[in-house]
């Protein structure tokens, strides 16, 4: 699946998501975002609670931005290379060949995950990844379902 196909599947499930641009209206506000991550080489990932995994290929990470600076600050940080690892997804975005984002001002990460899973095109990549504080979602890191 190429990047255009990947993006089309996301837009089919979440049509109101718009490409991230720090200067766009709503980017400084609170809401949710979807990181589109491409890992060209396997990235080993291990956490006691999640187990050991090797992640590669196209992935989606759904997050929220509720603090100061809003969506622009959170997504801007995710896009930085070589940053310290604060969240699990930082290891992936540091290693990503390609990372971009879609944003949903006022959006809710759990409802976005639910819609992406319900469309049948995505599944949890690592159970519990990014959703340790969430009792609704199996994960906030998703991957395309293999055809």
PDB file of C-alpha atoms in Angstrom:
ATOM      1  CA  UNK A   1       0.000   0.000   0.000  1.00  0.00           C
ATOM      2  CA  UNK A   2       1.474   3.328  -0.999  1.00  0.00           C
ATOM      3  CA  UNK A   3       1.123   6.599   0.932  1.00  0.00           C
ATOM      4  CA  UNK A   4      -1.812   7.840  -1.186  1.00  0.00           C
ATOM      5  CA  UNK A   5      -3.776   4.624  -0.615  1.00  0.00           C
ATOM      6  CA  UNK A   6      -2.989   4.746   3.092  1.00  0.00           C
ATOM      7  CA  UNK A   7      -4.208   8.341   3.342  1.00  0.00           C
ATOM      8  CA  UNK A   8      -7.341   7.531   1.317  1.00  0.00           C
ATOM      9  CA  UNK A   9      -8.298   4.797   3.795  1.00  0.00           C
ATOM     10  CA  UNK A  10      -7.908   7.198   6.690  1.00  0.00           C
ATOM     11  CA  UNK A  11      -9.972   9.889   4.932  1.00  0.00           C
ATOM     12  CA  UNK A  12     -12.696   7.361   4.110  1.00  0.00           C
ATOM     13  CA  UNK A  13     -13.138   6.698   7.842  1.00  0.00           C
ATOM     14  CA  UNK A  14     -12.423  10.233   9.119  1.00  0.00           C
ATOM     15  CA  UNK A  15     -13.364  12.652   6.293  1.00  0.00           C
ATOM     16  CA  UNK A  16     -13.265  15.749   8.516  1.00  0.00           C
ATOM     17  CA  UNK A  17      -9.549  15.280   9.311  1.00  0.00           C
ATOM     18  CA  UNK A  18      -7.411  17.986   7.696  1.00  0.00           C
ATOM     19  CA  UNK A  19      -3.668  18.056   6.981  1.00  0.00           C
ATOM     20  CA  UNK A  20      -1.627  19.586   9.795  1.00  0.00           C
ATOM     21  CA  UNK A  21      -0.304  23.077   9.283  1.00  0.00           C
ATOM     22  CA  UNK A  22       0.944  25.029  12.325  1.00  0.00           C
ATOM     23  CA  UNK A  23      -0.526  28.281  11.015  1.00  0.00           C
ATOM     24  CA  UNK A  24      -3.988  26.947  10.174  1.00  0.00           C
ATOM     25  CA  UNK A  25      -6.968  28.156  12.108  1.00  0.00           C
ATOM     26  CA  UNK A  26      -7.690  25.738  14.950  1.00  0.00           C
ATOM     27  CA  UNK A  27      -4.125  24.386  15.175  1.00  0.00           C
ATOM     28  CA  UNK A  28      -3.458  26.285  18.403  1.00  0.00           C
ATOM     29  CA  UNK A  29      -6.657  24.939  19.936  1.00  0.00           C
ATOM     30  CA  UNK A  30      -7.381  21.680  21.681  1.00  0.00           C
ATOM     31  CA  UNK A  31      -8.362  18.550  19.833  1.00  0.00           C
ATOM     32  CA  UNK A  32      -7.050  15.318  18.407  1.00  0.00           C
ATOM     33  CA  UNK A  33      -4.589  14.302  15.730  1.00  0.00           C
ATOM     34  CA  UNK A  34      -3.606  11.305  13.656  1.00  0.00           C
ATOM     35  CA  UNK A  35       0.089  10.756  12.971  1.00  0.00           C
ATOM     36  CA  UNK A  36       0.786   8.888   9.738  1.00  0.00           C
ATOM     37  CA  UNK A  37       4.087   7.112  10.311  1.00  0.00           C
ATOM     38  CA  UNK A  38       6.180   5.103   7.861  1.00  0.00           C
ATOM     39  CA  UNK A  39       8.963   2.951   9.268  1.00  0.00           C
ATOM     40  CA  UNK A  40      11.230   1.770   6.444  1.00  0.00           C
ATOM     41  CA  UNK A  41      13.239  -0.517   8.724  1.00  0.00           C
ATOM     42  CA  UNK A  42      12.040  -2.530  11.724  1.00  0.00           C
ATOM     43  CA  UNK A  43      12.056  -0.630  15.005  1.00  0.00           C
ATOM     44  CA  UNK A  44      12.377  -2.864  18.058  1.00  0.00           C
ATOM     45  CA  UNK A  45      10.055  -1.798  20.828  1.00  0.00           C
ATOM     46  CA  UNK A  46       9.814  -3.298  24.292  1.00  0.00           C
ATOM     47  CA  UNK A  47       7.976  -2.317  27.432  1.00  0.00           C
ATOM     48  CA  UNK A  48       7.225  -4.491  30.426  1.00  0.00           C
ATOM     49  CA  UNK A  49       3.481  -3.892  30.131  1.00  0.00           C
ATOM     50  CA  UNK A  50       3.374  -4.267  26.326  1.00  0.00           C
ATOM     51  CA  UNK A  51       5.985  -6.945  25.625  1.00  0.00           C
ATOM     52  CA  UNK A  52       8.560  -7.023  22.840  1.00  0.00           C
ATOM     53  CA  UNK A  53       7.625  -6.062  19.280  1.00  0.00           C
ATOM     54  CA  UNK A  54       9.267  -5.134  16.019  1.00  0.00           C
ATOM     55  CA  UNK A  55       7.332  -2.426  14.197  1.00  0.00           C
ATOM     56  CA  UNK A  56       7.693  -1.605  10.529  1.00  0.00           C
ATOM     57  CA  UNK A  57       5.667  -0.262   7.625  1.00  0.00           C
ATOM     58  CA  UNK A  58       2.761   2.158   7.796  1.00  0.00           C
ATOM     59  CA  UNK A  59       1.225   2.994  11.158  1.00  0.00           C
ATOM     60  CA  UNK A  60      -1.304   5.429  12.594  1.00  0.00           C
ATOM     61  CA  UNK A  61      -1.028   6.938  16.030  1.00  0.00           C
ATOM     62  CA  UNK A  62      -4.070   8.755  17.388  1.00  0.00           C
ATOM     63  CA  UNK A  63      -3.473  11.264  20.151  1.00  0.00           C
ATOM     64  CA  UNK A  64      -4.988  14.257  21.854  1.00  0.00           C
ATOM     65  CA  UNK A  65      -3.738  17.746  22.563  1.00  0.00           C
ATOM     66  CA  UNK A  66      -5.455  19.319  25.523  1.00  0.00           C
ATOM     67  CA  UNK A  67      -2.610  21.374  27.051  1.00  0.00           C
ATOM     68  CA  UNK A  68      -1.026  24.711  26.343  1.00  0.00           C
ATOM     69  CA  UNK A  69      -0.166  25.278  22.703  1.00  0.00           C
ATOM     70  CA  UNK A  70      -2.839  22.800  21.613  1.00  0.00           C
ATOM     71  CA  UNK A  71      -2.560  20.658  18.521  1.00  0.00           C
ATOM     72  CA  UNK A  72       0.270  22.704  16.975  1.00  0.00           C
ATOM     73  CA  UNK A  73       2.554  22.227  19.991  1.00  0.00           C
ATOM     74  CA  UNK A  74       1.886  18.496  20.340  1.00  0.00           C
ATOM     75  CA  UNK A  75       2.138  17.613  16.652  1.00  0.00           C
ATOM     76  CA  UNK A  76       5.125  19.926  16.234  1.00  0.00           C
ATOM     77  CA  UNK A  77       6.933  18.026  18.961  1.00  0.00           C
ATOM     78  CA  UNK A  78       6.088  14.672  17.385  1.00  0.00           C
ATOM     79  CA  UNK A  79       7.582  15.852  14.086  1.00  0.00           C
ATOM     80  CA  UNK A  80      10.946  16.755  15.642  1.00  0.00           C
ATOM     81  CA  UNK A  81      13.838  14.359  15.050  1.00  0.00           C
ATOM     82  CA  UNK A  82      16.161  13.294  17.857  1.00  0.00           C
ATOM     83  CA  UNK A  83      13.863  14.396  20.650  1.00  0.00           C
ATOM     84  CA  UNK A  84      13.933  12.742  24.053  1.00  0.00           C
ATOM     85  CA  UNK A  85      11.494   9.883  24.495  1.00  0.00           C
ATOM     86  CA  UNK A  86       8.587  11.146  26.579  1.00  0.00           C
ATOM     87  CA  UNK A  87       5.800   9.049  25.054  1.00  0.00           C
ATOM     88  CA  UNK A  88       5.995   5.597  23.458  1.00  0.00           C
ATOM     89  CA  UNK A  89       5.312   7.058  20.022  1.00  0.00           C
ATOM     90  CA  UNK A  90       8.469   9.204  20.265  1.00  0.00           C
ATOM     91  CA  UNK A  91      10.605   6.149  19.508  1.00  0.00           C
ATOM     92  CA  UNK A  92       8.636   5.616  16.304  1.00  0.00           C
ATOM     93  CA  UNK A  93       8.582   9.228  15.141  1.00  0.00           C
ATOM     94  CA  UNK A  94      12.331   9.528  15.799  1.00  0.00           C
ATOM     95  CA  UNK A  95      12.887   6.536  13.482  1.00  0.00           C
ATOM     96  CA  UNK A  96      10.225   7.372  10.894  1.00  0.00           C
ATOM     97  CA  UNK A  97      11.160   7.727   7.253  1.00  0.00           C
ATOM     98  CA  UNK A  98       7.956   9.691   6.727  1.00  0.00           C
ATOM     99  CA  UNK A  99       5.648  11.253   9.281  1.00  0.00           C
ATOM    100  CA  UNK A 100       2.772  13.604   8.661  1.00  0.00           C
ATOM    101  CA  UNK A 101      -0.385  14.421  10.549  1.00  0.00           C
ATOM    102  CA  UNK A 102      -4.064  15.026  10.176  1.00  0.00           C
ATOM    103  CA  UNK A 103      -5.842  17.115  12.783  1.00  0.00           C
ATOM    104  CA  UNK A 104      -9.319  17.346  14.189  1.00  0.00           C
ATOM    105  CA  UNK A 105      -9.830  20.535  16.224  1.00  0.00           C
ATOM    106  CA  UNK A 106     -12.161  19.666  19.082  1.00  0.00           C
ATOM    107  CA  UNK A 107     -11.837  15.959  18.239  1.00  0.00           C
ATOM    108  CA  UNK A 108     -11.635  13.058  20.672  1.00  0.00           C
ATOM    109  CA  UNK A 109      -8.923  10.413  20.225  1.00  0.00           C
ATOM    110  CA  UNK A 110     -11.031   7.475  21.430  1.00  0.00           C
ATOM    111  CA  UNK A 111     -13.896   8.197  19.031  1.00  0.00           C
ATOM    112  CA  UNK A 112     -11.369   8.479  16.185  1.00  0.00           C
ATOM    113  CA  UNK A 113      -9.808   5.118  17.097  1.00  0.00           C
ATOM    114  CA  UNK A 114     -13.285   3.561  17.272  1.00  0.00           C
ATOM    115  CA  UNK A 115     -14.165   4.856  13.799  1.00  0.00           C
ATOM    116  CA  UNK A 116     -10.859   3.693  12.294  1.00  0.00           C
ATOM    117  CA  UNK A 117     -11.307   0.215  13.767  1.00  0.00           C
ATOM    118  CA  UNK A 118     -14.995   0.054  12.767  1.00  0.00           C
ATOM    119  CA  UNK A 119     -14.217   0.778   9.111  1.00  0.00           C
ATOM    120  CA  UNK A 120     -12.372  -2.561   8.925  1.00  0.00           C
ATOM    121  CA  UNK A 121      -9.250  -1.151   7.262  1.00  0.00           C
ATOM    122  CA  UNK A 122      -7.187  -0.868  10.468  1.00  0.00           C
ATOM    123  CA  UNK A 123      -6.341  -2.964  13.511  1.00  0.00           C
ATOM    124  CA  UNK A 124      -4.396  -2.514  16.734  1.00  0.00           C
ATOM    125  CA  UNK A 125      -0.658  -2.691  16.015  1.00  0.00           C
ATOM    126  CA  UNK A 126       0.389  -3.322  19.645  1.00  0.00           C
ATOM    127  CA  UNK A 127      -2.315  -3.936  22.201  1.00  0.00           C
ATOM    128  CA  UNK A 128      -2.192  -1.175  24.846  1.00  0.00           C
ATOM    129  CA  UNK A 129       0.196   1.109  22.914  1.00  0.00           C
ATOM    130  CA  UNK A 130      -0.705   4.728  23.624  1.00  0.00           C
ATOM    131  CA  UNK A 131      -3.852   3.744  25.479  1.00  0.00           C
ATOM    132  CA  UNK A 132      -2.605   2.850  28.951  1.00  0.00           C
ATOM    133  CA  UNK A 133      -4.931   5.476  30.423  1.00  0.00           C
ATOM    134  CA  UNK A 134      -7.884   4.427  28.257  1.00  0.00           C
ATOM    135  CA  UNK A 135     -10.367   1.689  29.109  1.00  0.00           C
ATOM    136  CA  UNK A 136     -12.204   1.939  25.774  1.00  0.00           C
ATOM    137  CA  UNK A 137      -9.537   1.372  23.104  1.00  0.00           C
ATOM    138  CA  UNK A 138      -7.394  -1.693  22.462  1.00  0.00           C
ATOM    139  CA  UNK A 139      -4.605   0.660  21.321  1.00  0.00           C
ATOM    140  CA  UNK A 140      -4.025   4.114  19.907  1.00  0.00           C
ATOM    141  CA  UNK A 141      -1.407   2.732  17.503  1.00  0.00           C
ATOM    142  CA  UNK A 142      -3.012   1.126  14.479  1.00  0.00           C
ATOM    143  CA  UNK A 143      -1.827  -0.523  11.284  1.00  0.00           C
ATOM    144  CA  UNK A 144      -3.622  -1.326   8.044  1.00  0.00           C
ATOM    145  CA  UNK A 145      -5.285  -4.722   7.925  1.00  0.00           C
ATOM    146  CA  UNK A 146      -3.388  -6.966   5.524  1.00  0.00           C
ATOM    147  CA  UNK A 147      -5.307  -7.550   2.284  1.00  0.00           C
TER     148      UNK A 147
END
